[in-house]
């Protein structure tokens, strides 16, 4: 398979905005991001280059400084050799590819620590916005009864399935187009996504929780907490606590 590499310089300050840019450029065909190098299969580049160029121009703080064909046909294998499987606690191993969530982001590690401290036996868990599947895999390894992992991004769905298999954990991984929130199904909902998406999905999260079930949300900052708490309370959830890691927050609520 042939690849092109795009060299993209960013001066975006807000980390979540850069994450959004990365997420969207993946939707246009980029499948691996390594610092300022964005890799895309050459045929997708041919098909989508006008959209990608226009998308980069749309961002003031982004500059597409160059594009080259990768010389190495085995580029994918080379990349994987240089970016080995991430080794996490409990023997969990994650191959990140393009999907977000190799496990080291402050938000992800806060959620992992909370999972490790909880009793998950008999719990039905939803991981909304699963990325690499990392949280879903932790929940299952820690004894959850059933874990559903959902993502809007097709490549994340594939990557989460691959990582679940790599870790020998049985997880139901679904694309969001085939997942619907049913009432009173989950005892724990994990959602590490942007604040606006969390607010948008709050009614579904609340509805899908059993009485006494918990919603753990991360992916936002201190200044976002009042809006998230208000949205949660509007749906009948009660704040349990807010944990911090650097500038990031984890909010836990109970139904
Ligand atoms: N859960 C992982 C990844 C978080 S990144 C971790 O904690 O490390 C957020 C993920 O949410 C991305 O994979 C993104 O594709 C997904 N996402 C964004 N909007 C979504 C939506 N509306 N529905 C489902 N998944 C979504």
PDB file of C-alpha atoms and ligand atoms in Angstrom:
ATOM      1  CA  UNK A   1       0.000   0.000   0.000  1.00  0.00           C
ATOM      2  CA  UNK A   2       1.395   3.413  -0.925  1.00  0.00           C
ATOM      3  CA  UNK A   3       1.188   6.390   1.388  1.00  0.00           C
ATOM      4  CA  UNK A   4       1.589  10.132   1.190  1.00  0.00           C
ATOM      5  CA  UNK A   5       2.800  12.147   4.146  1.00  0.00           C
ATOM      6  CA  UNK A   6       1.466  15.641   4.803  1.00  0.00           C
ATOM      7  CA  UNK A   7       3.578  17.982   6.900  1.00  0.00           C
ATOM      8  CA  UNK A   8       1.236  20.095   8.981  1.00  0.00           C
ATOM      9  CA  UNK A   9       2.342  22.835  11.358  1.00  0.00           C
ATOM     10  CA  UNK A  10      -0.058  23.876  14.087  1.00  0.00           C
ATOM     11  CA  UNK A  11       0.031  26.859  16.412  1.00  0.00           C
ATOM     12  CA  UNK A  12      -3.350  25.970  17.931  1.00  0.00           C
ATOM     13  CA  UNK A  13      -3.104  26.594  21.660  1.00  0.00           C
ATOM     14  CA  UNK A  14      -6.146  24.769  22.989  1.00  0.00           C
ATOM     15  CA  UNK A  15      -5.418  21.075  23.083  1.00  0.00           C
ATOM     16  CA  UNK A  16      -9.037  20.097  22.482  1.00  0.00           C
ATOM     17  CA  UNK A  17      -9.188  22.244  19.310  1.00  0.00           C
ATOM     18  CA  UNK A  18      -6.082  20.516  17.964  1.00  0.00           C
ATOM     19  CA  UNK A  19      -7.704  17.167  18.874  1.00  0.00           C
ATOM     20  CA  UNK A  20     -10.798  18.195  16.912  1.00  0.00           C
ATOM     21  CA  UNK A  21      -8.661  19.154  13.919  1.00  0.00           C
ATOM     22  CA  UNK A  22      -6.897  15.783  14.102  1.00  0.00           C
ATOM     23  CA  UNK A  23     -10.189  13.940  14.418  1.00  0.00           C
ATOM     24  CA  UNK A  24     -11.672  15.657  11.369  1.00  0.00           C
ATOM     25  CA  UNK A  25      -8.631  15.231   9.188  1.00  0.00           C
ATOM     26  CA  UNK A  26      -8.829  11.505   9.978  1.00  0.00           C
ATOM     27  CA  UNK A  27     -12.366  11.566   8.614  1.00  0.00           C
ATOM     28  CA  UNK A  28     -10.870  12.837   5.336  1.00  0.00           C
ATOM     29  CA  UNK A  29      -8.628   9.773   5.086  1.00  0.00           C
ATOM     30  CA  UNK A  30      -5.549  10.402   7.246  1.00  0.00           C
ATOM     31  CA  UNK A  31      -4.964   7.232   9.242  1.00  0.00           C
ATOM     32  CA  UNK A  32      -1.875   7.928  11.321  1.00  0.00           C
ATOM     33  CA  UNK A  33      -0.563  11.052  12.998  1.00  0.00           C
ATOM     34  CA  UNK A  34       3.018  11.252  14.183  1.00  0.00           C
ATOM     35  CA  UNK A  35       3.827  14.759  15.456  1.00  0.00           C
ATOM     36  CA  UNK A  36       3.638  17.060  12.415  1.00  0.00           C
ATOM     37  CA  UNK A  37       3.503  14.142   9.950  1.00  0.00           C
ATOM     38  CA  UNK A  38       0.052  13.047   8.824  1.00  0.00           C
ATOM     39  CA  UNK A  39      -0.065   9.830   6.800  1.00  0.00           C
ATOM     40  CA  UNK A  40      -2.749   9.034   4.229  1.00  0.00           C
ATOM     41  CA  UNK A  41      -3.077   6.274   1.650  1.00  0.00           C
ATOM     42  CA  UNK A  42      -2.035   7.703  -1.703  1.00  0.00           C
ATOM     43  CA  UNK A  43      -5.332   6.877  -3.463  1.00  0.00           C
ATOM     44  CA  UNK A  44      -7.292   8.673  -0.709  1.00  0.00           C
ATOM     45  CA  UNK A  45      -4.978  11.645  -1.037  1.00  0.00           C
ATOM     46  CA  UNK A  46      -5.666  11.762  -4.806  1.00  0.00           C
ATOM     47  CA  UNK A  47      -9.416  11.602  -4.148  1.00  0.00           C
ATOM     48  CA  UNK A  48      -9.627  14.025  -1.227  1.00  0.00           C
ATOM     49  CA  UNK A  49      -6.715  16.431  -1.577  1.00  0.00           C
ATOM     50  CA  UNK A  50      -8.882  19.410  -2.496  1.00  0.00           C
ATOM     51  CA  UNK A  51     -11.033  18.925   0.592  1.00  0.00           C
ATOM     52  CA  UNK A  52      -7.994  18.392   2.799  1.00  0.00           C
ATOM     53  CA  UNK A  53      -6.259  21.503   1.460  1.00  0.00           C
ATOM     54  CA  UNK A  54      -9.432  23.561   1.923  1.00  0.00           C
ATOM     55  CA  UNK A  55      -9.887  22.140   5.431  1.00  0.00           C
ATOM     56  CA  UNK A  56      -6.339  23.138   6.440  1.00  0.00           C
ATOM     57  CA  UNK A  57      -6.828  26.616   4.972  1.00  0.00           C
ATOM     58  CA  UNK A  58     -10.000  27.026   6.985  1.00  0.00           C
ATOM     59  CA  UNK A  59      -7.950  26.891  10.206  1.00  0.00           C
ATOM     60  CA  UNK A  60      -5.942  30.095  10.746  1.00  0.00           C
ATOM     61  CA  UNK A  61      -3.513  28.317  13.056  1.00  0.00           C
ATOM     62  CA  UNK A  62      -2.808  25.402  10.717  1.00  0.00           C
ATOM     63  CA  UNK A  63      -0.385  25.334   7.828  1.00  0.00           C
ATOM     64  CA  UNK A  64      -0.003  22.522   5.342  1.00  0.00           C
ATOM     65  CA  UNK A  65       3.665  23.052   4.555  1.00  0.00           C
ATOM     66  CA  UNK A  66       4.372  20.113   2.291  1.00  0.00           C
ATOM     67  CA  UNK A  67       3.207  16.804   0.848  1.00  0.00           C
ATOM     68  CA  UNK A  68       5.361  13.906  -0.341  1.00  0.00           C
ATOM     69  CA  UNK A  69       4.841  10.357  -1.470  1.00  0.00           C
ATOM     70  CA  UNK A  70       6.364   7.926   1.060  1.00  0.00           C
ATOM     71  CA  UNK A  71       9.171   5.991  -0.556  1.00  0.00           C
ATOM     72  CA  UNK A  72       8.621   2.867   1.483  1.00  0.00           C
ATOM     73  CA  UNK A  73       5.811   0.573   0.332  1.00  0.00           C
ATOM     74  CA  UNK A  74       5.958  -1.128   3.701  1.00  0.00           C
ATOM     75  CA  UNK A  75       5.490   2.137   5.450  1.00  0.00           C
ATOM     76  CA  UNK A  76       2.713   0.859   7.691  1.00  0.00           C
ATOM     77  CA  UNK A  77       4.861  -1.957   9.017  1.00  0.00           C
ATOM     78  CA  UNK A  78       7.717   0.487   9.554  1.00  0.00           C
ATOM     79  CA  UNK A  79       5.506   2.865  11.505  1.00  0.00           C
ATOM     80  CA  UNK A  80       4.247   0.064  13.709  1.00  0.00           C
ATOM     81  CA  UNK A  81       7.808  -1.094  14.361  1.00  0.00           C
ATOM     82  CA  UNK A  82       8.768   2.418  15.439  1.00  0.00           C
ATOM     83  CA  UNK A  83       5.625   2.911  17.523  1.00  0.00           C
ATOM     84  CA  UNK A  84       5.303  -0.296  19.434  1.00  0.00           C
ATOM     85  CA  UNK A  85       2.319  -1.475  21.356  1.00  0.00           C
ATOM     86  CA  UNK A  86       1.666   0.687  24.432  1.00  0.00           C
ATOM     87  CA  UNK A  87       2.084  -1.282  27.646  1.00  0.00           C
ATOM     88  CA  UNK A  88      -0.344  -0.191  30.351  1.00  0.00           C
ATOM     89  CA  UNK A  89      -1.063  -1.475  33.887  1.00  0.00           C
ATOM     90  CA  UNK A  90      -2.781  -4.890  34.360  1.00  0.00           C
ATOM     91  CA  UNK A  91      -0.904  -6.215  31.336  1.00  0.00           C
ATOM     92  CA  UNK A  92      -3.119  -4.233  28.962  1.00  0.00           C
ATOM     93  CA  UNK A  93      -1.609  -3.549  25.557  1.00  0.00           C
ATOM     94  CA  UNK A  94      -2.889  -0.985  23.074  1.00  0.00           C
ATOM     95  CA  UNK A  95      -1.961  -0.462  19.418  1.00  0.00           C
ATOM     96  CA  UNK A  96      -3.037   3.138  18.828  1.00  0.00           C
ATOM     97  CA  UNK A  97      -3.091   3.588  15.001  1.00  0.00           C
ATOM     98  CA  UNK A  98      -4.998   6.787  14.339  1.00  0.00           C
ATOM     99  CA  UNK A  99      -7.535   6.398  17.112  1.00  0.00           C
ATOM    100  CA  UNK A 100      -7.187   8.659  20.142  1.00  0.00           C
ATOM    101  CA  UNK A 101      -6.463   7.053  23.468  1.00  0.00           C
ATOM    102  CA  UNK A 102      -3.144   5.275  23.815  1.00  0.00           C
ATOM    103  CA  UNK A 103      -3.894   5.564  27.526  1.00  0.00           C
ATOM    104  CA  UNK A 104      -1.495   8.323  28.524  1.00  0.00           C
ATOM    105  CA  UNK A 105      -3.689  11.392  28.132  1.00  0.00           C
ATOM    106  CA  UNK A 106      -4.531  13.014  31.497  1.00  0.00           C
ATOM    107  CA  UNK A 107      -8.246  12.422  30.969  1.00  0.00           C
ATOM    108  CA  UNK A 108      -7.799   8.773  30.044  1.00  0.00           C
ATOM    109  CA  UNK A 109      -5.491   8.064  32.961  1.00  0.00           C
ATOM    110  CA  UNK A 110      -7.882   9.735  35.424  1.00  0.00           C
ATOM    111  CA  UNK A 111     -10.649   7.449  34.175  1.00  0.00           C
ATOM    112  CA  UNK A 112      -8.379   4.395  34.328  1.00  0.00           C
ATOM    113  CA  UNK A 113      -7.445   5.217  37.946  1.00  0.00           C
ATOM    114  CA  UNK A 114     -11.109   5.552  38.890  1.00  0.00           C
ATOM    115  CA  UNK A 115     -11.916   2.233  37.213  1.00  0.00           C
ATOM    116  CA  UNK A 116      -9.076   0.548  39.093  1.00  0.00           C
ATOM    117  CA  UNK A 117     -10.436   1.913  42.398  1.00  0.00           C
ATOM    118  CA  UNK A 118     -14.024   0.795  41.716  1.00  0.00           C
ATOM    119  CA  UNK A 119     -15.811  -2.522  42.121  1.00  0.00           C
ATOM    120  CA  UNK A 120     -16.997  -3.363  38.629  1.00  0.00           C
ATOM    121  CA  UNK A 121     -18.274  -6.869  39.206  1.00  0.00           C
ATOM    122  CA  UNK A 122     -21.801  -7.293  37.836  1.00  0.00           C
ATOM    123  CA  UNK A 123     -21.589  -3.908  36.132  1.00  0.00           C
ATOM    124  CA  UNK A 124     -22.872  -3.251  32.617  1.00  0.00           C
ATOM    125  CA  UNK A 125     -20.613  -0.571  31.200  1.00  0.00           C
ATOM    126  CA  UNK A 126     -20.947   1.750  28.216  1.00  0.00           C
ATOM    127  CA  UNK A 127     -17.807   3.455  26.887  1.00  0.00           C
ATOM    128  CA  UNK A 128     -19.098   6.252  24.668  1.00  0.00           C
ATOM    129  CA  UNK A 129     -16.349   7.586  22.371  1.00  0.00           C
ATOM    130  CA  UNK A 130     -14.112   4.572  22.849  1.00  0.00           C
ATOM    131  CA  UNK A 131     -11.227   5.539  20.511  1.00  0.00           C
ATOM    132  CA  UNK A 132      -8.685   2.709  20.837  1.00  0.00           C
ATOM    133  CA  UNK A 133     -11.060   0.906  23.214  1.00  0.00           C
ATOM    134  CA  UNK A 134      -8.709   1.518  26.121  1.00  0.00           C
ATOM    135  CA  UNK A 135     -11.333   2.288  28.804  1.00  0.00           C
ATOM    136  CA  UNK A 136     -13.641  -0.504  27.670  1.00  0.00           C
ATOM    137  CA  UNK A 137     -10.746  -2.975  27.863  1.00  0.00           C
ATOM    138  CA  UNK A 138      -9.823  -1.789  31.373  1.00  0.00           C
ATOM    139  CA  UNK A 139     -13.444  -2.088  32.526  1.00  0.00           C
ATOM    140  CA  UNK A 140     -13.676  -5.646  31.228  1.00  0.00           C
ATOM    141  CA  UNK A 141     -10.279  -6.653  32.653  1.00  0.00           C
ATOM    142  CA  UNK A 142     -11.403  -5.244  36.013  1.00  0.00           C
ATOM    143  CA  UNK A 143     -14.386  -7.569  36.112  1.00  0.00           C
ATOM    144  CA  UNK A 144     -17.289  -5.763  34.438  1.00  0.00           C
ATOM    145  CA  UNK A 145     -20.003  -8.187  33.355  1.00  0.00           C
ATOM    146  CA  UNK A 146     -20.653  -6.713  29.918  1.00  0.00           C
ATOM    147  CA  UNK A 147     -19.006  -3.791  28.142  1.00  0.00           C
ATOM    148  CA  UNK A 148     -20.311  -1.918  25.107  1.00  0.00           C
ATOM    149  CA  UNK A 149     -17.873   0.403  23.303  1.00  0.00           C
ATOM    150  CA  UNK A 150     -19.197   2.941  20.786  1.00  0.00           C
ATOM    151  CA  UNK A 151     -17.494   5.404  18.468  1.00  0.00           C
ATOM    152  CA  UNK A 152     -18.574   7.678  15.636  1.00  0.00           C
ATOM    153  CA  UNK A 153     -15.306   7.077  13.795  1.00  0.00           C
ATOM    154  CA  UNK A 154     -15.094   3.919  11.687  1.00  0.00           C
ATOM    155  CA  UNK A 155     -11.325   3.591  12.161  1.00  0.00           C
ATOM    156  CA  UNK A 156     -11.695   3.784  15.946  1.00  0.00           C
ATOM    157  CA  UNK A 157     -14.303   1.006  15.816  1.00  0.00           C
ATOM    158  CA  UNK A 158     -11.838  -1.198  13.909  1.00  0.00           C
ATOM    159  CA  UNK A 159      -8.975  -0.248  16.213  1.00  0.00           C
ATOM    160  CA  UNK A 160     -11.027  -0.929  19.370  1.00  0.00           C
ATOM    161  CA  UNK A 161     -11.999  -4.376  18.038  1.00  0.00           C
ATOM    162  CA  UNK A 162      -8.364  -5.126  17.254  1.00  0.00           C
ATOM    163  CA  UNK A 163      -7.238  -4.029  20.738  1.00  0.00           C
ATOM    164  CA  UNK A 164     -10.003  -6.018  22.467  1.00  0.00           C
ATOM    165  CA  UNK A 165      -8.806  -9.098  20.610  1.00  0.00           C
ATOM    166  CA  UNK A 166      -5.152  -8.365  21.371  1.00  0.00           C
ATOM    167  CA  UNK A 167      -6.082  -8.308  25.081  1.00  0.00           C
ATOM    168  CA  UNK A 168      -8.400 -11.328  24.900  1.00  0.00           C
ATOM    169  CA  UNK A 169     -11.307  -9.326  26.258  1.00  0.00           C
ATOM    170  CA  UNK A 170     -14.842  -9.787  24.943  1.00  0.00           C
ATOM    171  CA  UNK A 171     -16.289  -6.357  24.264  1.00  0.00           C
ATOM    172  CA  UNK A 172     -19.201  -5.344  22.079  1.00  0.00           C
ATOM    173  CA  UNK A 173     -17.737  -2.669  19.800  1.00  0.00           C
ATOM    174  CA  UNK A 174     -20.287  -0.737  17.741  1.00  0.00           C
ATOM    175  CA  UNK A 175     -20.330   2.173  15.352  1.00  0.00           C
ATOM    176  CA  UNK A 176     -22.603   4.902  16.703  1.00  0.00           C
ATOM    177  CA  UNK A 177     -24.899   4.576  13.653  1.00  0.00           C
ATOM    178  CA  UNK A 178     -25.979   1.109  14.836  1.00  0.00           C
ATOM    179  CA  UNK A 179     -26.106   1.866  18.558  1.00  0.00           C
ATOM    180  CA  UNK A 180     -29.185   3.205  20.315  1.00  0.00           C
ATOM    181  CA  UNK A 181     -29.457   4.234  23.940  1.00  0.00           C
ATOM    182  CA  UNK A 182     -32.051   1.969  25.586  1.00  0.00           C
ATOM    183  CA  UNK A 183     -33.552   2.914  28.961  1.00  0.00           C
ATOM    184  CA  UNK A 184     -32.046   1.629  32.259  1.00  0.00           C
ATOM    185  CA  UNK A 185     -29.418  -0.657  30.721  1.00  0.00           C
ATOM    186  CA  UNK A 186     -26.071   0.465  32.114  1.00  0.00           C
ATOM    187  CA  UNK A 187     -24.729   0.700  35.645  1.00  0.00           C
ATOM    188  CA  UNK A 188     -21.752   2.790  34.500  1.00  0.00           C
ATOM    189  CA  UNK A 189     -21.388   5.119  31.528  1.00  0.00           C
ATOM    190  CA  UNK A 190     -17.903   6.389  30.637  1.00  0.00           C
ATOM    191  CA  UNK A 191     -17.617   9.326  28.248  1.00  0.00           C
ATOM    192  CA  UNK A 192     -14.317  11.033  27.505  1.00  0.00           C
ATOM    193  CA  UNK A 193     -15.384  13.466  24.779  1.00  0.00           C
ATOM    194  CA  UNK A 194     -15.578  17.187  24.163  1.00  0.00           C
ATOM    195  CA  UNK A 195     -17.894  19.138  26.537  1.00  0.00           C
ATOM    196  CA  UNK A 196     -20.404  20.084  23.837  1.00  0.00           C
ATOM    197  CA  UNK A 197     -20.868  16.451  22.883  1.00  0.00           C
ATOM    198  CA  UNK A 198     -21.278  15.487  26.556  1.00  0.00           C
ATOM    199  CA  UNK A 199     -23.978  18.139  26.957  1.00  0.00           C
ATOM    200  CA  UNK A 200     -25.694  17.017  23.762  1.00  0.00           C
ATOM    201  CA  UNK A 201     -25.786  13.397  24.918  1.00  0.00           C
ATOM    202  CA  UNK A 202     -26.711  14.070  28.569  1.00  0.00           C
ATOM    203  CA  UNK A 203     -30.401  13.058  28.127  1.00  0.00           C
ATOM    204  CA  UNK A 204     -29.345   9.756  26.500  1.00  0.00           C
ATOM    205  CA  UNK A 205     -26.717   9.055  29.173  1.00  0.00           C
ATOM    206  CA  UNK A 206     -29.242   9.680  31.944  1.00  0.00           C
ATOM    207  CA  UNK A 207     -31.910   7.597  30.247  1.00  0.00           C
ATOM    208  CA  UNK A 208     -29.622   4.639  29.647  1.00  0.00           C
ATOM    209  CA  UNK A 209     -28.471   4.478  33.304  1.00  0.00           C
ATOM    210  CA  UNK A 210     -30.130   2.216  35.842  1.00  0.00           C
ATOM    211  CA  UNK A 211     -31.225   3.842  39.116  1.00  0.00           C
ATOM    212  CA  UNK A 212     -28.082   4.245  41.226  1.00  0.00           C
ATOM    213  CA  UNK A 213     -25.881   3.958  38.121  1.00  0.00           C
ATOM    214  CA  UNK A 214     -23.024   6.378  37.531  1.00  0.00           C
ATOM    215  CA  UNK A 215     -21.890   8.642  34.692  1.00  0.00           C
ATOM    216  CA  UNK A 216     -18.157   9.440  34.566  1.00  0.00           C
ATOM    217  CA  UNK A 217     -17.287  12.234  32.147  1.00  0.00           C
ATOM    218  CA  UNK A 218     -13.957  13.743  31.196  1.00  0.00           C
ATOM    219  CA  UNK A 219     -12.396  15.709  28.341  1.00  0.00           C
ATOM    220  CA  UNK A 220     -13.044  19.242  29.634  1.00  0.00           C
ATOM    221  CA  UNK A 221     -11.663  21.987  31.854  1.00  0.00           C
ATOM    222  CA  UNK A 222     -12.576  23.624  35.180  1.00  0.00           C
ATOM    223  CA  UNK A 223     -14.494  26.410  33.402  1.00  0.00           C
ATOM    224  CA  UNK A 224     -16.764  23.812  31.737  1.00  0.00           C
ATOM    225  CA  UNK A 225     -17.850  22.215  35.026  1.00  0.00           C
ATOM    226  CA  UNK A 226     -20.829  24.478  35.854  1.00  0.00           C
ATOM    227  CA  UNK A 227     -22.438  23.889  32.423  1.00  0.00           C
ATOM    228  CA  UNK A 228     -21.895  20.126  32.639  1.00  0.00           C
ATOM    229  CA  UNK A 229     -23.226  19.948  36.191  1.00  0.00           C
ATOM    230  CA  UNK A 230     -26.317  21.947  35.200  1.00  0.00           C
ATOM    231  CA  UNK A 231     -26.940  19.691  32.193  1.00  0.00           C
ATOM    232  CA  UNK A 232     -26.558  16.588  34.375  1.00  0.00           C
ATOM    233  CA  UNK A 233     -28.880  17.911  37.103  1.00  0.00           C
ATOM    234  CA  UNK A 234     -31.486  18.837  34.504  1.00  0.00           C
ATOM    235  CA  UNK A 235     -31.618  15.129  33.605  1.00  0.00           C
ATOM    236  CA  UNK A 236     -32.030  14.066  37.231  1.00  0.00           C
ATOM    237  CA  UNK A 237     -28.382  13.190  37.930  1.00  0.00           C
ATOM    238  CA  UNK A 238     -26.605  14.193  41.151  1.00  0.00           C
ATOM    239  CA  UNK A 239     -22.991  15.306  41.324  1.00  0.00           C
ATOM    240  CA  UNK A 240     -20.746  12.877  43.251  1.00  0.00           C
ATOM    241  CA  UNK A 241     -17.368  14.569  42.809  1.00  0.00           C
ATOM    242  CA  UNK A 242     -14.994  16.345  40.444  1.00  0.00           C
ATOM    243  CA  UNK A 243     -11.402  15.085  40.152  1.00  0.00           C
ATOM    244  CA  UNK A 244      -8.516  17.008  38.584  1.00  0.00           C
ATOM    245  CA  UNK A 245      -5.397  16.068  36.649  1.00  0.00           C
ATOM    246  CA  UNK A 246      -3.496  19.155  35.451  1.00  0.00           C
ATOM    247  CA  UNK A 247      -5.987  21.375  33.657  1.00  0.00           C
ATOM    248  CA  UNK A 248      -8.360  18.464  32.943  1.00  0.00           C
ATOM    249  CA  UNK A 249     -11.390  17.427  35.010  1.00  0.00           C
ATOM    250  CA  UNK A 250     -13.344  14.230  35.617  1.00  0.00           C
ATOM    251  CA  UNK A 251     -16.938  14.679  36.788  1.00  0.00           C
ATOM    252  CA  UNK A 252     -18.826  11.787  38.344  1.00  0.00           C
ATOM    253  CA  UNK A 253     -22.612  11.807  38.754  1.00  0.00           C
ATOM    254  CA  UNK A 254     -25.188   9.342  40.024  1.00  0.00           C
ATOM    255  CA  UNK A 255     -28.749   8.654  38.840  1.00  0.00           C
TER     256      UNK A 255
HETATM  257  N1  LIG B   1     -12.190   6.784  25.339  1.00  0.00           N
HETATM  258  C1  LIG B   1     -10.847   7.054  24.817  1.00  0.00           C
HETATM  259  C2  LIG B   1     -10.881   8.000  23.629  1.00  0.00           C
HETATM  260  C3  LIG B   1     -11.405   9.384  23.891  1.00  0.00           C
HETATM  261  S1  LIG B   1     -11.279  10.462  22.470  1.00  0.00           S
HETATM  262  C4  LIG B   1      -9.982   7.593  25.937  1.00  0.00           C
HETATM  263  O1  LIG B   1     -10.518   7.895  26.999  1.00  0.00           O
HETATM  264  O2  LIG B   1      -8.772   7.721  25.783  1.00  0.00           O
HETATM  265  C5  LIG B   1     -12.970  10.760  22.053  1.00  0.00           C
HETATM  266  C6  LIG B   1     -13.542   9.729  21.115  1.00  0.00           C
HETATM  267  O3  LIG B   1     -14.913  10.070  20.965  1.00  0.00           O
HETATM  268  C7  LIG B   1     -12.946   9.726  19.710  1.00  0.00           C
HETATM  269  O4  LIG B   1     -12.546   8.412  19.367  1.00  0.00           O
HETATM  270  C8  LIG B   1     -14.101  10.202  18.817  1.00  0.00           C
HETATM  271  O5  LIG B   1     -14.124   9.585  17.536  1.00  0.00           O
HETATM  272  C9  LIG B   1     -15.316   9.811  19.637  1.00  0.00           C
HETATM  273  N2  LIG B   1     -16.533  10.606  19.382  1.00  0.00           N
HETATM  274  C10 LIG B   1     -16.637  11.932  19.120  1.00  0.00           C
HETATM  275  N3  LIG B   1     -17.925  12.270  18.949  1.00  0.00           N
HETATM  276  C11 LIG B   1     -18.660  11.141  19.125  1.00  0.00           C
HETATM  277  C12 LIG B   1     -20.058  10.866  19.074  1.00  0.00           C
HETATM  278  N4  LIG B   1     -20.963  11.810  18.814  1.00  0.00           N
HETATM  279  N5  LIG B   1     -20.464   9.592  19.304  1.00  0.00           N
HETATM  280  C13 LIG B   1     -19.561   8.615  19.565  1.00  0.00           C
HETATM  281  N6  LIG B   1     -18.219   8.824  19.610  1.00  0.00           N
HETATM  282  C14 LIG B   1     -17.770  10.068  19.398  1.00  0.00           C
END
